[in-house]
Amino acid sequence: MHHIIYLSQATVPFDKAQLEHLLVQARQFNAAHELTGILLYGNDQFFQVLEGDQATVHSLYARICEDPRHRNVTTYADKPIVARAFPDWQMAYHSLPPQQFLEFASYVSPDELRLEHPSLSIADTQLLQLLRTFVLPESA
């Protein structure tokens, strides 16, 4: 099992419809390739943890790095893990009201997301908490 954690900037802001389309695509791809993780979007930035087979994770990450919707892709972790920290694919977007998240299974508000997980190291948990601050509005 392997994970990559990265942060990138969107080349153009994503609206609700674009994020919903991205979520559908991600769920289909991830289910077909046994990938899990979490994707957060806010302040025109993407924060993602990808988990799965090392070759599969690296292949998807290479595609993300080449995707014209991303720029300034920064890798924060690329390493083996003992177990998956996020067994369900989730996507969060801070500008939607919380009740709208209920319309989409696997949506979690970034300000309510709990990143503590027994399979994550202390360093990874702290890194995820730090990176989450990049996608939350300053008032959160």
PDB file of C-alpha atoms in Angstrom:
ATOM      1  CA  MET A   1       0.000   0.000   0.000  1.00  0.00           C
ATOM      2  CA  HIS A   2       1.260   3.469  -0.921  1.00  0.00           C
ATOM      3  CA  HIS A   3       0.114   7.063  -0.636  1.00  0.00           C
ATOM      4  CA  ILE A   4       0.857  10.418  -2.205  1.00  0.00           C
ATOM      5  CA  ILE A   5      -0.201  13.694  -0.618  1.00  0.00           C
ATOM      6  CA  TYR A   6      -0.095  16.811  -2.766  1.00  0.00           C
ATOM      7  CA  LEU A   7      -1.328  20.373  -3.033  1.00  0.00           C
ATOM      8  CA  SER A   8      -1.931  22.214  -6.310  1.00  0.00           C
ATOM      9  CA  GLN A   9      -3.533  25.393  -7.555  1.00  0.00           C
ATOM     10  CA  ALA A  10      -6.454  25.327  -9.956  1.00  0.00           C
ATOM     11  CA  THR A  11      -5.658  27.132 -13.194  1.00  0.00           C
ATOM     12  CA  VAL A  12      -9.247  28.446 -13.194  1.00  0.00           C
ATOM     13  CA  PRO A  13     -11.791  28.466 -10.351  1.00  0.00           C
ATOM     14  CA  PHE A  14     -14.116  25.434 -10.260  1.00  0.00           C
ATOM     15  CA  ASP A  15     -17.850  25.955  -9.917  1.00  0.00           C
ATOM     16  CA  LYS A  16     -20.318  23.535  -8.334  1.00  0.00           C
ATOM     17  CA  ALA A  17     -21.079  21.711 -11.605  1.00  0.00           C
ATOM     18  CA  GLN A  18     -17.388  21.230 -12.395  1.00  0.00           C
ATOM     19  CA  LEU A  19     -16.714  19.857  -8.912  1.00  0.00           C
ATOM     20  CA  GLU A  20     -19.657  17.459  -9.161  1.00  0.00           C
ATOM     21  CA  HIS A  21     -18.367  16.234 -12.525  1.00  0.00           C
ATOM     22  CA  LEU A  22     -14.884  15.783 -11.074  1.00  0.00           C
ATOM     23  CA  LEU A  23     -16.313  13.784  -8.163  1.00  0.00           C
ATOM     24  CA  VAL A  24     -18.210  11.434 -10.494  1.00  0.00           C
ATOM     25  CA  GLN A  25     -15.087  10.882 -12.612  1.00  0.00           C
ATOM     26  CA  ALA A  26     -12.901  10.309  -9.552  1.00  0.00           C
ATOM     27  CA  ARG A  27     -15.288   7.794  -8.005  1.00  0.00           C
ATOM     28  CA  GLN A  28     -15.520   5.773 -11.214  1.00  0.00           C
ATOM     29  CA  PHE A  29     -11.785   5.776 -11.833  1.00  0.00           C
ATOM     30  CA  ASN A  30     -10.893   5.027  -8.238  1.00  0.00           C
ATOM     31  CA  ALA A  31     -13.378   2.174  -7.926  1.00  0.00           C
ATOM     32  CA  ALA A  32     -12.054   0.611 -11.130  1.00  0.00           C
ATOM     33  CA  HIS A  33      -8.439   0.930  -9.957  1.00  0.00           C
ATOM     34  CA  GLU A  34      -8.897   0.174  -6.231  1.00  0.00           C
ATOM     35  CA  LEU A  35      -7.770   3.662  -5.221  1.00  0.00           C
ATOM     36  CA  THR A  36      -9.008   5.497  -2.153  1.00  0.00           C
ATOM     37  CA  GLY A  37      -8.252   8.815  -0.557  1.00  0.00           C
ATOM     38  CA  ILE A  38      -9.613  12.268  -0.100  1.00  0.00           C
ATOM     39  CA  LEU A  39      -9.857  15.335  -2.299  1.00  0.00           C
ATOM     40  CA  LEU A  40     -10.446  18.802  -0.884  1.00  0.00           C
ATOM     41  CA  TYR A  41     -10.983  21.941  -2.904  1.00  0.00           C
ATOM     42  CA  GLY A  42     -11.021  25.491  -1.605  1.00  0.00           C
ATOM     43  CA  ASN A  43      -9.445  28.860  -2.235  1.00  0.00           C
ATOM     44  CA  ASP A  44      -8.784  27.647  -5.799  1.00  0.00           C
ATOM     45  CA  GLN A  45      -6.516  24.895  -4.484  1.00  0.00           C
ATOM     46  CA  PHE A  46      -6.688  21.119  -4.545  1.00  0.00           C
ATOM     47  CA  PHE A  47      -5.404  19.028  -1.667  1.00  0.00           C
ATOM     48  CA  GLN A  48      -5.423  15.282  -2.210  1.00  0.00           C
ATOM     49  CA  VAL A  49      -4.349  12.049  -0.600  1.00  0.00           C
ATOM     50  CA  LEU A  50      -4.210   9.097  -3.013  1.00  0.00           C
ATOM     51  CA  GLU A  51      -3.945   5.556  -1.612  1.00  0.00           C
ATOM     52  CA  GLY A  52      -3.505   2.223  -3.337  1.00  0.00           C
ATOM     53  CA  ASP A  53      -1.017   0.097  -5.201  1.00  0.00           C
ATOM     54  CA  GLN A  54       2.215   2.072  -5.710  1.00  0.00           C
ATOM     55  CA  ALA A  55       2.280   1.788  -9.507  1.00  0.00           C
ATOM     56  CA  THR A  56      -1.383   2.780  -9.787  1.00  0.00           C
ATOM     57  CA  VAL A  57      -0.986   5.754  -7.436  1.00  0.00           C
ATOM     58  CA  HIS A  58       2.114   6.952  -9.315  1.00  0.00           C
ATOM     59  CA  SER A  59       0.395   6.560 -12.673  1.00  0.00           C
ATOM     60  CA  LEU A  60      -2.587   8.655 -11.583  1.00  0.00           C
ATOM     61  CA  TYR A  61      -0.349  11.243  -9.963  1.00  0.00           C
ATOM     62  CA  ALA A  62       1.644  11.606 -13.186  1.00  0.00           C
ATOM     63  CA  ARG A  63      -1.629  12.287 -15.018  1.00  0.00           C
ATOM     64  CA  ILE A  64      -2.611  14.875 -12.392  1.00  0.00           C
ATOM     65  CA  CYS A  65       0.743  16.634 -12.751  1.00  0.00           C
ATOM     66  CA  GLU A  66       0.149  16.922 -16.502  1.00  0.00           C
ATOM     67  CA  ASP A  67      -3.523  17.933 -16.141  1.00  0.00           C
ATOM     68  CA  PRO A  68      -4.014  21.514 -17.404  1.00  0.00           C
ATOM     69  CA  ARG A  69      -6.479  22.156 -14.540  1.00  0.00           C
ATOM     70  CA  HIS A  70      -3.542  22.056 -12.072  1.00  0.00           C
ATOM     71  CA  ARG A  71      -0.450  24.198 -11.628  1.00  0.00           C
ATOM     72  CA  ASN A  72       2.220  24.441  -8.957  1.00  0.00           C
ATOM     73  CA  VAL A  73       1.729  20.808  -7.966  1.00  0.00           C
ATOM     74  CA  THR A  74       3.673  20.198  -4.762  1.00  0.00           C
ATOM     75  CA  THR A  75       4.278  16.710  -3.383  1.00  0.00           C
ATOM     76  CA  TYR A  76       4.232  16.518   0.416  1.00  0.00           C
ATOM     77  CA  ALA A  77       4.413  12.750   0.846  1.00  0.00           C
ATOM     78  CA  ASP A  78       5.126   9.813  -1.474  1.00  0.00           C
ATOM     79  CA  LYS A  79       5.697   6.699   0.596  1.00  0.00           C
ATOM     80  CA  PRO A  80       4.546   3.220   1.603  1.00  0.00           C
ATOM     81  CA  ILE A  81       1.780   3.019   4.210  1.00  0.00           C
ATOM     82  CA  VAL A  82       0.657   0.169   6.442  1.00  0.00           C
ATOM     83  CA  ALA A  83      -3.069   0.603   5.750  1.00  0.00           C
ATOM     84  CA  ARG A  84      -5.500   2.941   4.051  1.00  0.00           C
ATOM     85  CA  ALA A  85      -6.384   6.014   6.082  1.00  0.00           C
ATOM     86  CA  PHE A  86      -9.378   6.940   3.891  1.00  0.00           C
ATOM     87  CA  PRO A  87     -11.246   3.823   2.791  1.00  0.00           C
ATOM     88  CA  ASP A  88     -13.938   5.945   1.052  1.00  0.00           C
ATOM     89  CA  TRP A  89     -13.306   8.501  -1.661  1.00  0.00           C
ATOM     90  CA  GLN A  90     -14.385  11.909  -0.375  1.00  0.00           C
ATOM     91  CA  MET A  91     -14.473  15.353  -1.876  1.00  0.00           C
ATOM     92  CA  ALA A  92     -15.140  18.550   0.035  1.00  0.00           C
ATOM     93  CA  TYR A  93     -15.789  22.079  -1.112  1.00  0.00           C
ATOM     94  CA  HIS A  94     -15.965  24.837   1.473  1.00  0.00           C
ATOM     95  CA  SER A  95     -18.402  27.219  -0.231  1.00  0.00           C
ATOM     96  CA  LEU A  96     -21.358  24.823  -0.334  1.00  0.00           C
ATOM     97  CA  PRO A  97     -23.778  24.950   2.598  1.00  0.00           C
ATOM     98  CA  PRO A  98     -23.516  21.833   4.801  1.00  0.00           C
ATOM     99  CA  GLN A  99     -27.010  20.603   3.853  1.00  0.00           C
ATOM    100  CA  GLN A 100     -25.948  20.386   0.196  1.00  0.00           C
ATOM    101  CA  PHE A 101     -23.149  17.996   1.122  1.00  0.00           C
ATOM    102  CA  LEU A 102     -25.829  15.473   2.095  1.00  0.00           C
ATOM    103  CA  GLU A 103     -26.937  15.320  -1.550  1.00  0.00           C
ATOM    104  CA  PHE A 104     -23.629  13.749  -2.495  1.00  0.00           C
ATOM    105  CA  ALA A 105     -22.417  10.627  -0.723  1.00  0.00           C
ATOM    106  CA  SER A 106     -18.814  10.992   0.442  1.00  0.00           C
ATOM    107  CA  TYR A 107     -18.870  14.779   0.697  1.00  0.00           C
ATOM    108  CA  VAL A 108     -17.347  16.155   3.873  1.00  0.00           C
ATOM    109  CA  SER A 109     -16.964  19.810   4.787  1.00  0.00           C
ATOM    110  CA  PRO A 110     -13.233  20.598   5.174  1.00  0.00           C
ATOM    111  CA  ASP A 111     -13.842  22.453   8.431  1.00  0.00           C
ATOM    112  CA  GLU A 112     -15.601  19.385   9.887  1.00  0.00           C
ATOM    113  CA  LEU A 113     -13.199  16.785   8.503  1.00  0.00           C
ATOM    114  CA  ARG A 114     -11.332  14.797  11.149  1.00  0.00           C
ATOM    115  CA  LEU A 115      -7.964  13.697   9.835  1.00  0.00           C
ATOM    116  CA  GLU A 116      -6.850  11.594  12.770  1.00  0.00           C
ATOM    117  CA  HIS A 117      -6.599   7.937  11.828  1.00  0.00           C
ATOM    118  CA  PRO A 118      -4.734   5.073  13.540  1.00  0.00           C
ATOM    119  CA  SER A 119      -2.919   4.068  10.345  1.00  0.00           C
ATOM    120  CA  LEU A 120      -1.433   7.544   9.831  1.00  0.00           C
ATOM    121  CA  SER A 121       1.822   8.491  11.472  1.00  0.00           C
ATOM    122  CA  ILE A 122       1.870  11.530  13.739  1.00  0.00           C
ATOM    123  CA  ALA A 123       3.815  13.400  11.066  1.00  0.00           C
ATOM    124  CA  ASP A 124       1.239  12.547   8.368  1.00  0.00           C
ATOM    125  CA  THR A 125      -1.642  13.604  10.614  1.00  0.00           C
ATOM    126  CA  GLN A 126       0.062  16.916  11.339  1.00  0.00           C
ATOM    127  CA  LEU A 127       0.844  17.396   7.657  1.00  0.00           C
ATOM    128  CA  LEU A 128      -2.801  16.799   6.715  1.00  0.00           C
ATOM    129  CA  GLN A 129      -3.949  19.289   9.352  1.00  0.00           C
ATOM    130  CA  LEU A 130      -1.496  21.867   8.032  1.00  0.00           C
ATOM    131  CA  LEU A 131      -2.470  21.346   4.410  1.00  0.00           C
ATOM    132  CA  ARG A 132      -6.161  21.557   5.283  1.00  0.00           C
ATOM    133  CA  THR A 133      -5.578  25.153   6.368  1.00  0.00           C
ATOM    134  CA  PHE A 134      -4.654  25.978   2.779  1.00  0.00           C
ATOM    135  CA  VAL A 135      -8.090  25.021   1.468  1.00  0.00           C
ATOM    136  CA  LEU A 136     -10.158  26.595   4.238  1.00  0.00           C
ATOM    137  CA  PRO A 137     -11.168  30.232   4.150  1.00  0.00           C
ATOM    138  CA  GLU A 138      -9.271  32.382   6.629  1.00  0.00           C
ATOM    139  CA  SER A 139     -12.361  32.828   8.821  1.00  0.00           C
ATOM    140  CA  ALA A 140     -12.765  29.054   9.415  1.00  0.00           C
TER     141      ALA A 140
END
